[in-house]
């Protein structure tokens, strides 16, 4: 990652013929926002003097003074390859400050930075590798998105069966122009479903990269006349989209999760981190799986249909159906894979609460239960009860109750922001609950 000064930014903007600079930030619910300024206003922006009205941003706390300042992180400068090459468009990801120069407590990027600082105080660096899945669907004659696709490709299929291969190629080329190191890309299990994996890196950079990745995927797909969606479960009867999150901690440059003398190659810190994630799993869910639709992925109607999304709080060094899995690589590449998050989440908040839960496990020596190497979904309720395996929340309402009961997660978010988040999500749940679905009319209209 490049490290820029204000002079570097001014010089690069001039040399690269950048005409517009987009000042980006992420709102509470994971939506990317931005304001565009011309290059003539850049000096003012770099002095943290760009003011906006925070009261107009959904999820921001409202009080009598909502003038806020966008403060660019200079190291996030990137030029959009898909924009014109004369009068180019660049972006800077911004932190948000209040009038007095202090950080805005509702800025999700700041919330992650706070937990990273706590980890740093304990000597840890938090590294993350996200695996973002998405669907590519056709648009209708008016350009509106559909959930329709002609393709019938499956896992690792290739062209001509995989009709999204050219879209993926252009997405990768675009990301590489923006400084991404893409490790792999392929067609996923469901038809029209894809995955592109980029380099494992420090958590704040990874969260920034997730937001940039989503923007690039949607933008390039649109150029092909397609719609890219990170909706967790856009169609019934097929696999949903996940954001499996690979996690490790480093201390003095070494992976603290590795222990070659352990049965599973895991250190005591790794076990405690797993214990923390499992203890707070229900409290994390409203953040890692924030939509009504998220729980259609975790709890599909067709039990035993071959879906591998986790539905229970369990872990395994091998089995892919668990909430936590340990990928095969060990020693310096030892990682904990959290499989419950989906790509609709706010990545800053998700990484913040997951790190806080893991650190709680380390600080309080929270031991995880024994690993479960069978598919928990195929067990009976009695078998799960005998092993003390609890379910993840079955819907958004249960997840919000889990959040309300988890003091650690609420502390990470902050009391006022947590109230705002819960209120908005409860309204979303109530709005959904009031709808009459096609399933209901098909089941009940002629019967009663």
Tab-separated table of C-alpha atoms in Angstrom:
chain	number	residue	atom	x	y	z
A	1	UNK	CA	0.000	0.000	0.000
A	2	UNK	CA	1.345	3.438	-0.959
A	3	UNK	CA	1.862	6.106	1.674
A	4	UNK	CA	1.038	9.575	0.363
A	5	UNK	CA	1.536	13.092	1.665
A	6	UNK	CA	-0.684	16.028	0.727
A	7	UNK	CA	1.973	17.159	-1.745
A	8	UNK	CA	2.009	13.674	-3.296
A	9	UNK	CA	-1.767	13.795	-3.776
A	10	UNK	CA	-1.683	17.257	-5.358
A	11	UNK	CA	1.118	16.229	-7.700
A	12	UNK	CA	-0.506	12.922	-8.722
A	13	UNK	CA	-3.853	14.583	-9.415
A	14	UNK	CA	-2.147	17.077	-11.714
A	15	UNK	CA	0.114	14.535	-13.435
A	16	UNK	CA	-2.714	12.044	-14.028
A	17	UNK	CA	-5.139	14.702	-15.304
A	18	UNK	CA	-7.672	13.980	-12.541
A	19	UNK	CA	-10.632	16.333	-12.796
A	20	UNK	CA	-12.990	14.904	-10.156
A	21	UNK	CA	-12.278	13.402	-6.747
A	22	UNK	CA	-14.970	11.349	-5.047
A	23	UNK	CA	-14.909	11.517	-1.249
A	24	UNK	CA	-16.275	8.179	-0.076
A	25	UNK	CA	-17.546	6.879	3.247
A	26	UNK	CA	-19.770	4.010	4.380
A	27	UNK	CA	-22.996	4.549	6.290
A	28	UNK	CA	-24.189	2.494	9.246
A	29	UNK	CA	-25.923	-0.076	7.041
A	30	UNK	CA	-22.962	-0.722	4.734
A	31	UNK	CA	-23.994	1.560	1.863
A	32	UNK	CA	-21.208	3.416	0.068
A	33	UNK	CA	-21.762	7.192	-0.030
A	34	UNK	CA	-19.781	9.914	-1.741
A	35	UNK	CA	-19.485	13.567	-2.657
A	36	UNK	CA	-17.597	14.703	-5.766
A	37	UNK	CA	-15.322	17.737	-5.845
A	38	UNK	CA	-13.247	19.163	-8.673
A	39	UNK	CA	-9.478	19.211	-8.574
A	40	UNK	CA	-9.604	22.971	-7.863
A	41	UNK	CA	-11.117	22.167	-4.438
A	42	UNK	CA	-8.589	19.489	-3.550
A	43	UNK	CA	-6.420	21.598	-1.240
A	44	UNK	CA	-9.466	22.475	0.864
A	45	UNK	CA	-10.434	18.778	1.023
A	46	UNK	CA	-6.930	17.718	2.067
A	47	UNK	CA	-7.080	20.246	4.903
A	48	UNK	CA	-10.180	18.439	6.211
A	49	UNK	CA	-12.444	21.399	5.427
A	50	UNK	CA	-15.149	19.625	3.406
A	51	UNK	CA	-18.414	20.023	5.362
A	52	UNK	CA	-21.613	18.012	4.883
A	53	UNK	CA	-24.941	17.640	6.659
A	54	UNK	CA	-24.822	14.412	8.652
A	55	UNK	CA	-28.519	14.575	9.472
A	56	UNK	CA	-29.317	13.546	5.894
A	57	UNK	CA	-27.372	10.273	6.152
A	58	UNK	CA	-29.483	7.288	7.169
A	59	UNK	CA	-28.320	5.818	10.458
A	60	UNK	CA	-26.309	8.824	11.589
A	61	UNK	CA	-27.160	10.088	15.067
A	62	UNK	CA	-29.238	13.231	15.010
A	63	UNK	CA	-28.611	16.130	17.353
A	64	UNK	CA	-28.704	19.905	17.133
A	65	UNK	CA	-25.381	20.212	15.316
A	66	UNK	CA	-24.910	17.784	12.437
A	67	UNK	CA	-22.244	19.651	10.451
A	68	UNK	CA	-19.551	17.048	9.838
A	69	UNK	CA	-16.239	16.955	8.034
A	70	UNK	CA	-14.969	14.387	5.516
A	71	UNK	CA	-11.304	13.736	6.277
A	72	UNK	CA	-9.535	11.780	3.530
A	73	UNK	CA	-7.235	8.888	4.303
A	74	UNK	CA	-4.482	9.886	1.881
A	75	UNK	CA	-3.284	6.316	1.408
A	76	UNK	CA	-6.618	5.338	-0.172
A	77	UNK	CA	-6.166	7.427	-3.329
A	78	UNK	CA	-7.168	5.408	-6.389
A	79	UNK	CA	-8.188	6.305	-9.949
A	80	UNK	CA	-11.327	4.668	-11.341
A	81	UNK	CA	-10.244	2.787	-14.512
A	82	UNK	CA	-13.820	2.724	-15.832
A	83	UNK	CA	-14.119	6.503	-15.993
A	84	UNK	CA	-12.799	8.713	-18.879
A	85	UNK	CA	-9.036	8.800	-19.236
A	86	UNK	CA	-9.087	12.541	-19.933
A	87	UNK	CA	-10.395	14.383	-16.935
A	88	UNK	CA	-10.061	11.242	-14.817
A	89	UNK	CA	-12.044	10.422	-11.686
A	90	UNK	CA	-10.263	9.387	-8.480
A	91	UNK	CA	-11.466	8.532	-5.017
A	92	UNK	CA	-10.360	9.028	-1.428
A	93	UNK	CA	-11.931	7.061	1.428
A	94	UNK	CA	-12.754	9.381	4.293
A	95	UNK	CA	-13.056	9.293	8.037
A	96	UNK	CA	-15.694	11.535	9.601
A	97	UNK	CA	-15.033	14.229	12.198
A	98	UNK	CA	-17.274	16.469	14.223
A	99	UNK	CA	-17.032	20.258	14.343
A	100	UNK	CA	-14.546	20.147	17.249
A	101	UNK	CA	-12.170	17.885	15.289
A	102	UNK	CA	-12.958	14.719	17.264
A	103	UNK	CA	-13.922	11.490	15.450
A	104	UNK	CA	-17.634	10.949	14.877
A	105	UNK	CA	-18.636	7.980	17.053
A	106	UNK	CA	-21.124	6.731	14.445
A	107	UNK	CA	-18.497	6.356	11.706
A	108	UNK	CA	-18.215	2.599	11.170
A	109	UNK	CA	-14.635	2.952	9.907
A	110	UNK	CA	-13.734	4.678	13.178
A	111	UNK	CA	-15.426	1.892	15.160
A	112	UNK	CA	-13.136	-0.655	13.466
A	113	UNK	CA	-10.108	1.574	14.058
A	114	UNK	CA	-10.912	1.696	17.787
A	115	UNK	CA	-10.964	-2.089	18.135
A	116	UNK	CA	-7.790	-2.386	16.026
A	117	UNK	CA	-6.111	0.051	18.411
A	118	UNK	CA	-7.144	-2.141	21.340
A	119	UNK	CA	-5.640	-5.174	19.588
A	120	UNK	CA	-2.484	-3.190	18.859
A	121	UNK	CA	-2.239	-2.346	22.571
A	122	UNK	CA	-2.147	-6.095	23.231
A	123	UNK	CA	0.574	-6.486	20.599
A	124	UNK	CA	-1.650	-7.937	17.873
A	125	UNK	CA	-2.112	-7.155	14.197
A	126	UNK	CA	-5.455	-8.358	12.828
A	127	UNK	CA	-5.314	-9.777	9.286
A	128	UNK	CA	-8.350	-10.687	7.211
A	129	UNK	CA	-9.084	-12.426	3.909
A	130	UNK	CA	-12.712	-12.056	2.746
A	131	UNK	CA	-14.320	-14.315	0.141
A	132	UNK	CA	-17.134	-12.285	-1.437
A	133	UNK	CA	-19.677	-14.184	-3.517
A	134	UNK	CA	-22.157	-12.504	-5.846
A	135	UNK	CA	-24.704	-13.255	-8.567
A	136	UNK	CA	-24.806	-11.907	-12.113
A	137	UNK	CA	-28.367	-11.587	-13.410
A	138	UNK	CA	-29.908	-10.208	-16.580
A	139	UNK	CA	-31.665	-6.864	-16.620
A	140	UNK	CA	-35.070	-6.312	-18.211
A	141	UNK	CA	-35.825	-4.106	-21.244
A	142	UNK	CA	-35.905	-1.033	-19.004
A	143	UNK	CA	-32.534	-1.845	-17.446
A	144	UNK	CA	-34.022	-2.957	-14.131
A	145	UNK	CA	-32.474	-5.936	-12.317
A	146	UNK	CA	-34.096	-9.382	-12.454
A	147	UNK	CA	-33.253	-12.709	-10.806
A	148	UNK	CA	-33.094	-14.407	-14.221
A	149	UNK	CA	-30.064	-15.920	-15.934
A	150	UNK	CA	-29.764	-18.205	-18.949
A	151	UNK	CA	-26.654	-19.926	-17.662
A	152	UNK	CA	-26.638	-23.353	-15.985
A	153	UNK	CA	-23.005	-23.476	-14.880
A	154	UNK	CA	-21.876	-24.944	-11.564
A	155	UNK	CA	-18.780	-25.050	-9.390
A	156	UNK	CA	-15.537	-24.376	-11.321
A	157	UNK	CA	-17.280	-24.616	-14.701
A	158	UNK	CA	-15.774	-22.658	-17.571
A	159	UNK	CA	-16.860	-20.894	-20.752
A	160	UNK	CA	-19.087	-21.373	-22.711
A	161	UNK	CA	-21.146	-22.892	-19.862
A	162	UNK	CA	-19.975	-20.138	-17.521
A	163	UNK	CA	-21.445	-17.082	-19.216
A	164	UNK	CA	-20.018	-14.672	-16.662
A	165	UNK	CA	-16.359	-15.446	-17.393
A	166	UNK	CA	-15.790	-12.299	-19.468
A	167	UNK	CA	-17.421	-10.132	-16.808
A	168	UNK	CA	-15.174	-11.649	-14.121
A	169	UNK	CA	-12.107	-11.093	-16.303
A	170	UNK	CA	-12.890	-7.389	-16.732
A	171	UNK	CA	-13.629	-7.029	-13.014
A	172	UNK	CA	-10.235	-8.535	-12.195
A	173	UNK	CA	-8.390	-6.326	-14.693
A	174	UNK	CA	-10.152	-3.293	-13.231
A	175	UNK	CA	-9.287	-4.279	-9.662
A	176	UNK	CA	-5.655	-4.876	-10.580
A	177	UNK	CA	-5.472	-1.401	-12.134
A	178	UNK	CA	-6.660	-0.093	-8.776
A	179	UNK	CA	-3.876	-1.905	-6.916
A	180	UNK	CA	-5.675	-5.098	-5.876
A	181	UNK	CA	-3.782	-8.375	-5.842
A	182	UNK	CA	-6.403	-10.886	-7.007
A	183	UNK	CA	-5.608	-14.448	-5.930
A	184	UNK	CA	-8.327	-16.422	-7.714
A	185	UNK	CA	-11.710	-16.248	-9.407
A	186	UNK	CA	-14.188	-18.913	-10.408
A	187	UNK	CA	-17.808	-19.867	-10.931
A	188	UNK	CA	-19.503	-20.838	-7.676
A	189	UNK	CA	-21.951	-23.685	-6.972
A	190	UNK	CA	-25.210	-21.982	-7.985
A	191	UNK	CA	-25.904	-20.968	-11.568
A	192	UNK	CA	-24.947	-17.298	-12.165
A	193	UNK	CA	-22.968	-17.232	-8.894
A	194	UNK	CA	-19.327	-16.101	-8.808
A	195	UNK	CA	-16.428	-15.542	-6.445
A	196	UNK	CA	-13.301	-13.388	-6.690
A	197	UNK	CA	-10.759	-13.593	-3.868
A	198	UNK	CA	-8.178	-10.898	-3.218
A	199	UNK	CA	-5.103	-10.759	-1.042
A	200	UNK	CA	-5.212	-11.407	2.686
A	201	UNK	CA	-4.286	-8.152	4.431
A	202	UNK	CA	-4.570	-5.878	7.455
A	203	UNK	CA	-8.192	-5.490	8.565
A	204	UNK	CA	-8.801	-1.802	7.824
A	205	UNK	CA	-7.378	-2.144	4.321
A	206	UNK	CA	-9.438	-5.306	3.788
A	207	UNK	CA	-12.648	-3.520	4.831
A	208	UNK	CA	-11.839	-0.644	2.459
A	209	UNK	CA	-11.141	-3.188	-0.272
A	210	UNK	CA	-14.488	-4.928	0.228
A	211	UNK	CA	-16.336	-1.648	-0.363
A	212	UNK	CA	-14.219	-0.892	-3.442
A	213	UNK	CA	-14.698	-4.464	-4.691
A	214	UNK	CA	-18.493	-4.201	-4.493
A	215	UNK	CA	-18.447	-0.904	-6.401
A	216	UNK	CA	-16.190	-2.310	-9.129
A	217	UNK	CA	-18.233	-5.518	-9.507
A	218	UNK	CA	-21.526	-3.636	-9.880
A	219	UNK	CA	-20.027	-1.053	-12.243
A	220	UNK	CA	-18.373	-3.557	-14.601
A	221	UNK	CA	-21.435	-5.839	-14.606
A	222	UNK	CA	-23.591	-2.909	-15.690
A	223	UNK	CA	-21.278	-2.279	-18.641
A	224	UNK	CA	-22.103	-5.817	-19.801
A	225	UNK	CA	-25.819	-5.131	-19.421
A	226	UNK	CA	-26.003	-7.278	-16.294
A	227	UNK	CA	-26.824	-6.679	-12.644
A	228	UNK	CA	-24.452	-7.843	-9.917
A	229	UNK	CA	-26.036	-8.425	-6.537
A	230	UNK	CA	-24.585	-9.215	-3.119
A	231	UNK	CA	-28.044	-10.097	-1.794
A	232	UNK	CA	-27.503	-13.191	0.385
A	233	UNK	CA	-30.325	-15.353	-1.039
A	234	UNK	CA	-31.779	-13.927	-4.267
A	235	UNK	CA	-33.505	-17.162	-5.305
A	236	UNK	CA	-35.039	-20.049	-3.406
A	237	UNK	CA	-33.690	-23.556	-3.943
A	238	UNK	CA	-30.079	-22.598	-4.696
A	239	UNK	CA	-27.016	-21.710	-2.615
A	240	UNK	CA	-26.906	-18.210	-1.196
A	241	UNK	CA	-23.936	-15.846	-1.248
A	242	UNK	CA	-21.557	-15.799	1.692
A	243	UNK	CA	-18.636	-13.682	2.780
A	244	UNK	CA	-16.466	-16.323	4.435
A	245	UNK	CA	-13.963	-14.370	6.496
A	246	UNK	CA	-10.480	-15.788	7.119
A	247	UNK	CA	-8.879	-14.397	10.258
A	248	UNK	CA	-5.464	-14.466	11.911
A	249	UNK	CA	-3.535	-12.501	14.511
A	250	UNK	CA	0.152	-11.648	14.295
A	251	UNK	CA	2.446	-10.722	17.142
A	252	UNK	CA	6.023	-9.623	16.489
A	253	UNK	CA	5.538	-10.665	12.867
A	254	UNK	CA	4.495	-14.243	13.718
A	255	UNK	CA	1.106	-15.907	13.378
A	256	UNK	CA	-0.054	-16.460	16.962
A	257	UNK	CA	-2.722	-18.992	15.910
A	258	UNK	CA	-0.107	-21.590	14.878
A	259	UNK	CA	1.290	-24.357	17.096
A	260	UNK	CA	2.882	-27.298	15.307
A	261	UNK	CA	2.744	-29.407	18.488
A	262	UNK	CA	-1.042	-29.223	18.780
A	263	UNK	CA	-3.332	-31.959	17.453
A	264	UNK	CA	-4.943	-29.504	15.028
A	265	UNK	CA	-1.948	-27.196	14.615
A	266	UNK	CA	-3.661	-24.486	16.679
A	267	UNK	CA	-2.272	-22.394	19.517
A	268	UNK	CA	-4.013	-21.699	22.818
A	269	UNK	CA	-4.758	-18.151	21.550
A	270	UNK	CA	-6.507	-19.652	18.518
A	271	UNK	CA	-8.730	-21.816	20.722
A	272	UNK	CA	-9.584	-18.838	22.934
A	273	UNK	CA	-10.357	-16.703	19.864
A	274	UNK	CA	-12.710	-19.436	18.605
A	275	UNK	CA	-14.267	-19.566	22.072
A	276	UNK	CA	-14.909	-15.819	21.985
A	277	UNK	CA	-16.519	-15.980	18.543
A	278	UNK	CA	-18.769	-18.826	19.642
A	279	UNK	CA	-19.732	-17.157	22.938
A	280	UNK	CA	-20.846	-14.013	21.087
A	281	UNK	CA	-22.184	-15.718	17.941
A	282	UNK	CA	-25.812	-14.757	18.536
A	283	UNK	CA	-24.856	-11.173	19.383
A	284	UNK	CA	-22.716	-10.901	16.228
A	285	UNK	CA	-25.434	-12.152	13.875
A	286	UNK	CA	-27.390	-8.901	13.541
A	287	UNK	CA	-24.159	-7.304	12.268
A	288	UNK	CA	-22.703	-10.154	10.194
A	289	UNK	CA	-26.129	-11.064	8.734
A	290	UNK	CA	-28.048	-7.784	8.745
A	291	UNK	CA	-30.998	-8.401	6.400
A	292	UNK	CA	-34.289	-10.247	6.618
A	293	UNK	CA	-33.011	-12.117	3.568
A	294	UNK	CA	-29.762	-13.141	5.316
A	295	UNK	CA	-31.551	-15.857	7.272
A	296	UNK	CA	-33.017	-17.430	4.142
A	297	UNK	CA	-29.400	-18.373	3.346
A	298	UNK	CA	-28.639	-19.718	6.830
A	299	UNK	CA	-31.920	-21.630	7.163
A	300	UNK	CA	-33.063	-22.785	3.697
A	301	UNK	CA	-36.367	-24.608	3.512
A	302	UNK	CA	-34.805	-27.691	1.920
A	303	UNK	CA	-32.943	-29.251	4.837
A	304	UNK	CA	-30.264	-31.642	3.693
A	305	UNK	CA	-30.293	-30.126	0.192
A	306	UNK	CA	-26.511	-29.894	0.040
A	307	UNK	CA	-26.251	-26.272	1.195
A	308	UNK	CA	-23.255	-25.578	3.431
A	309	UNK	CA	-24.215	-22.277	5.064
A	310	UNK	CA	-23.924	-22.667	8.838
A	311	UNK	CA	-27.106	-22.816	10.905
A	312	UNK	CA	-25.572	-23.779	14.259
A	313	UNK	CA	-22.873	-22.504	16.612
A	314	UNK	CA	-20.168	-25.102	16.132
A	315	UNK	CA	-16.624	-25.455	14.846
A	316	UNK	CA	-14.499	-28.031	13.082
A	317	UNK	CA	-10.935	-28.324	11.758
A	318	UNK	CA	-12.322	-29.996	8.611
A	319	UNK	CA	-16.097	-29.865	8.093
A	320	UNK	CA	-17.391	-27.056	5.872
A	321	UNK	CA	-20.915	-26.985	7.282
A	322	UNK	CA	-19.834	-25.462	10.611
A	323	UNK	CA	-19.897	-21.810	11.635
A	324	UNK	CA	-16.114	-21.924	12.109
A	325	UNK	CA	-13.702	-24.037	10.089
A	326	UNK	CA	-9.911	-24.225	10.093
A	327	UNK	CA	-8.595	-24.201	6.482
A	328	UNK	CA	-6.004	-26.856	5.598
A	329	UNK	CA	-2.887	-24.659	5.543
A	330	UNK	CA	-0.966	-24.450	8.830
A	331	UNK	CA	2.059	-22.773	10.453
A	332	UNK	CA	2.304	-19.155	9.233
A	333	UNK	CA	-0.813	-19.634	7.098
A	334	UNK	CA	-3.001	-20.878	9.972
A	335	UNK	CA	-6.365	-19.129	9.862
A	336	UNK	CA	-9.787	-19.249	11.447
A	337	UNK	CA	-12.546	-19.164	8.830
A	338	UNK	CA	-15.800	-17.635	10.036
A	339	UNK	CA	-18.432	-18.880	7.577
A	340	UNK	CA	-21.586	-17.146	8.814
A	341	UNK	CA	-21.173	-13.544	7.470
A	342	UNK	CA	-22.774	-12.594	4.178
A	343	UNK	CA	-21.754	-9.861	1.716
A	344	UNK	CA	-24.650	-7.539	2.584
A	345	UNK	CA	-22.958	-6.674	5.885
A	346	UNK	CA	-21.084	-3.493	6.747
A	347	UNK	CA	-17.493	-4.860	6.624
A	348	UNK	CA	-16.125	-2.298	9.083
A	349	UNK	CA	-18.668	-3.213	11.761
A	350	UNK	CA	-18.407	-6.931	11.011
A	351	UNK	CA	-14.627	-7.004	11.414
A	352	UNK	CA	-14.834	-4.772	14.505
A	353	UNK	CA	-17.291	-6.984	16.391
A	354	UNK	CA	-15.578	-10.230	15.310
A	355	UNK	CA	-12.199	-8.970	16.507
A	356	UNK	CA	-13.696	-7.752	19.791
A	357	UNK	CA	-15.338	-11.156	20.346
A	358	UNK	CA	-12.069	-12.978	19.635
A	359	UNK	CA	-10.068	-10.686	21.911
A	360	UNK	CA	-12.654	-11.267	24.636
A	361	UNK	CA	-11.954	-14.969	24.232
A	362	UNK	CA	-8.199	-14.418	24.579
A	363	UNK	CA	-8.428	-12.004	27.528
A	364	UNK	CA	-10.860	-14.207	29.462
A	365	UNK	CA	-9.481	-17.598	28.371
A	366	UNK	CA	-12.792	-18.740	26.882
A	367	UNK	CA	-12.397	-22.370	25.843
A	368	UNK	CA	-14.463	-23.549	22.878
A	369	UNK	CA	-16.399	-26.823	23.047
A	370	UNK	CA	-14.972	-29.893	21.355
A	371	UNK	CA	-14.959	-29.724	17.538
A	372	UNK	CA	-17.795	-31.387	15.653
A	373	UNK	CA	-16.676	-33.046	12.438
A	374	UNK	CA	-20.071	-34.308	11.247
A	375	UNK	CA	-22.635	-32.221	9.403
A	376	UNK	CA	-24.638	-30.631	12.225
A	377	UNK	CA	-27.570	-30.027	9.866
A	378	UNK	CA	-28.103	-33.770	9.448
A	379	UNK	CA	-28.238	-34.439	13.185
A	380	UNK	CA	-31.489	-34.799	15.058
A	381	UNK	CA	-32.479	-32.192	17.636
A	382	UNK	CA	-31.709	-34.748	20.340
A	383	UNK	CA	-28.193	-35.339	18.971
A	384	UNK	CA	-27.508	-31.595	18.862
A	385	UNK	CA	-28.839	-31.132	22.393
A	386	UNK	CA	-26.591	-33.943	23.664
A	387	UNK	CA	-23.591	-32.034	22.256
A	388	UNK	CA	-24.887	-28.650	23.553
A	389	UNK	CA	-24.976	-27.266	20.000
A	390	UNK	CA	-27.147	-24.173	19.824
A	391	UNK	CA	-28.643	-22.702	16.639
A	392	UNK	CA	-27.722	-19.354	15.211
A	393	UNK	CA	-30.655	-16.914	15.160
A	394	UNK	CA	-33.297	-18.173	12.738
A	395	UNK	CA	-34.381	-14.723	11.622
A	396	UNK	CA	-33.495	-11.047	11.932
A	397	UNK	CA	-35.793	-10.563	14.926
A	398	UNK	CA	-33.985	-13.293	16.907
A	399	UNK	CA	-30.643	-11.803	15.859
A	400	UNK	CA	-31.659	-8.372	17.169
A	401	UNK	CA	-32.638	-9.957	20.488
A	402	UNK	CA	-29.206	-11.580	20.568
A	403	UNK	CA	-27.583	-8.205	19.949
A	404	UNK	CA	-29.621	-6.554	22.715
A	405	UNK	CA	-28.391	-9.193	25.178
A	406	UNK	CA	-24.696	-8.987	24.222
A	407	UNK	CA	-22.990	-6.257	26.241
A	408	UNK	CA	-19.661	-6.620	24.440
A	409	UNK	CA	-21.084	-6.105	20.942
A	410	UNK	CA	-23.200	-3.183	22.166
A	411	UNK	CA	-20.105	-1.639	23.722
A	412	UNK	CA	-18.210	-1.890	20.425
A	413	UNK	CA	-21.027	-0.108	18.573
A	414	UNK	CA	-21.658	2.450	21.300
A	415	UNK	CA	-24.924	2.845	23.162
A	416	UNK	CA	-26.566	5.477	20.957
A	417	UNK	CA	-25.482	3.989	17.654
A	418	UNK	CA	-26.601	0.531	18.792
A	419	UNK	CA	-30.061	1.899	19.653
A	420	UNK	CA	-30.270	3.519	16.224
A	421	UNK	CA	-29.209	0.313	14.455
A	422	UNK	CA	-31.624	-1.889	16.389
A	423	UNK	CA	-34.533	0.530	15.860
A	424	UNK	CA	-33.929	0.642	12.091
A	425	UNK	CA	-33.599	-3.132	11.810
A	426	UNK	CA	-36.710	-3.765	13.919
A	427	UNK	CA	-38.611	-1.482	11.570
A	428	UNK	CA	-37.254	-3.517	8.642
A	429	UNK	CA	-38.442	-6.731	10.333
A	430	UNK	CA	-41.887	-5.313	11.078
A	431	UNK	CA	-42.280	-4.066	7.512
A	432	UNK	CA	-41.348	-7.516	6.190
A	433	UNK	CA	-43.681	-9.267	8.654
A	434	UNK	CA	-46.620	-7.170	7.453
A	435	UNK	CA	-46.218	-8.304	3.830
A	436	UNK	CA	-48.324	-11.052	2.259
A	437	UNK	CA	-46.018	-13.252	0.211
A	438	UNK	CA	-46.697	-15.352	-2.866
A	439	UNK	CA	-45.992	-18.450	-0.768
A	440	UNK	CA	-48.834	-17.517	1.592
A	441	UNK	CA	-51.371	-16.996	-1.195
A	442	UNK	CA	-50.338	-20.274	-2.832
A	443	UNK	CA	-50.668	-22.159	0.455
A	444	UNK	CA	-53.765	-20.569	1.925
A	445	UNK	CA	-55.911	-18.755	-0.649
A	446	UNK	CA	-57.829	-21.777	-1.890
A	447	UNK	CA	-57.652	-23.802	1.303
A	448	UNK	CA	-59.336	-21.458	3.749
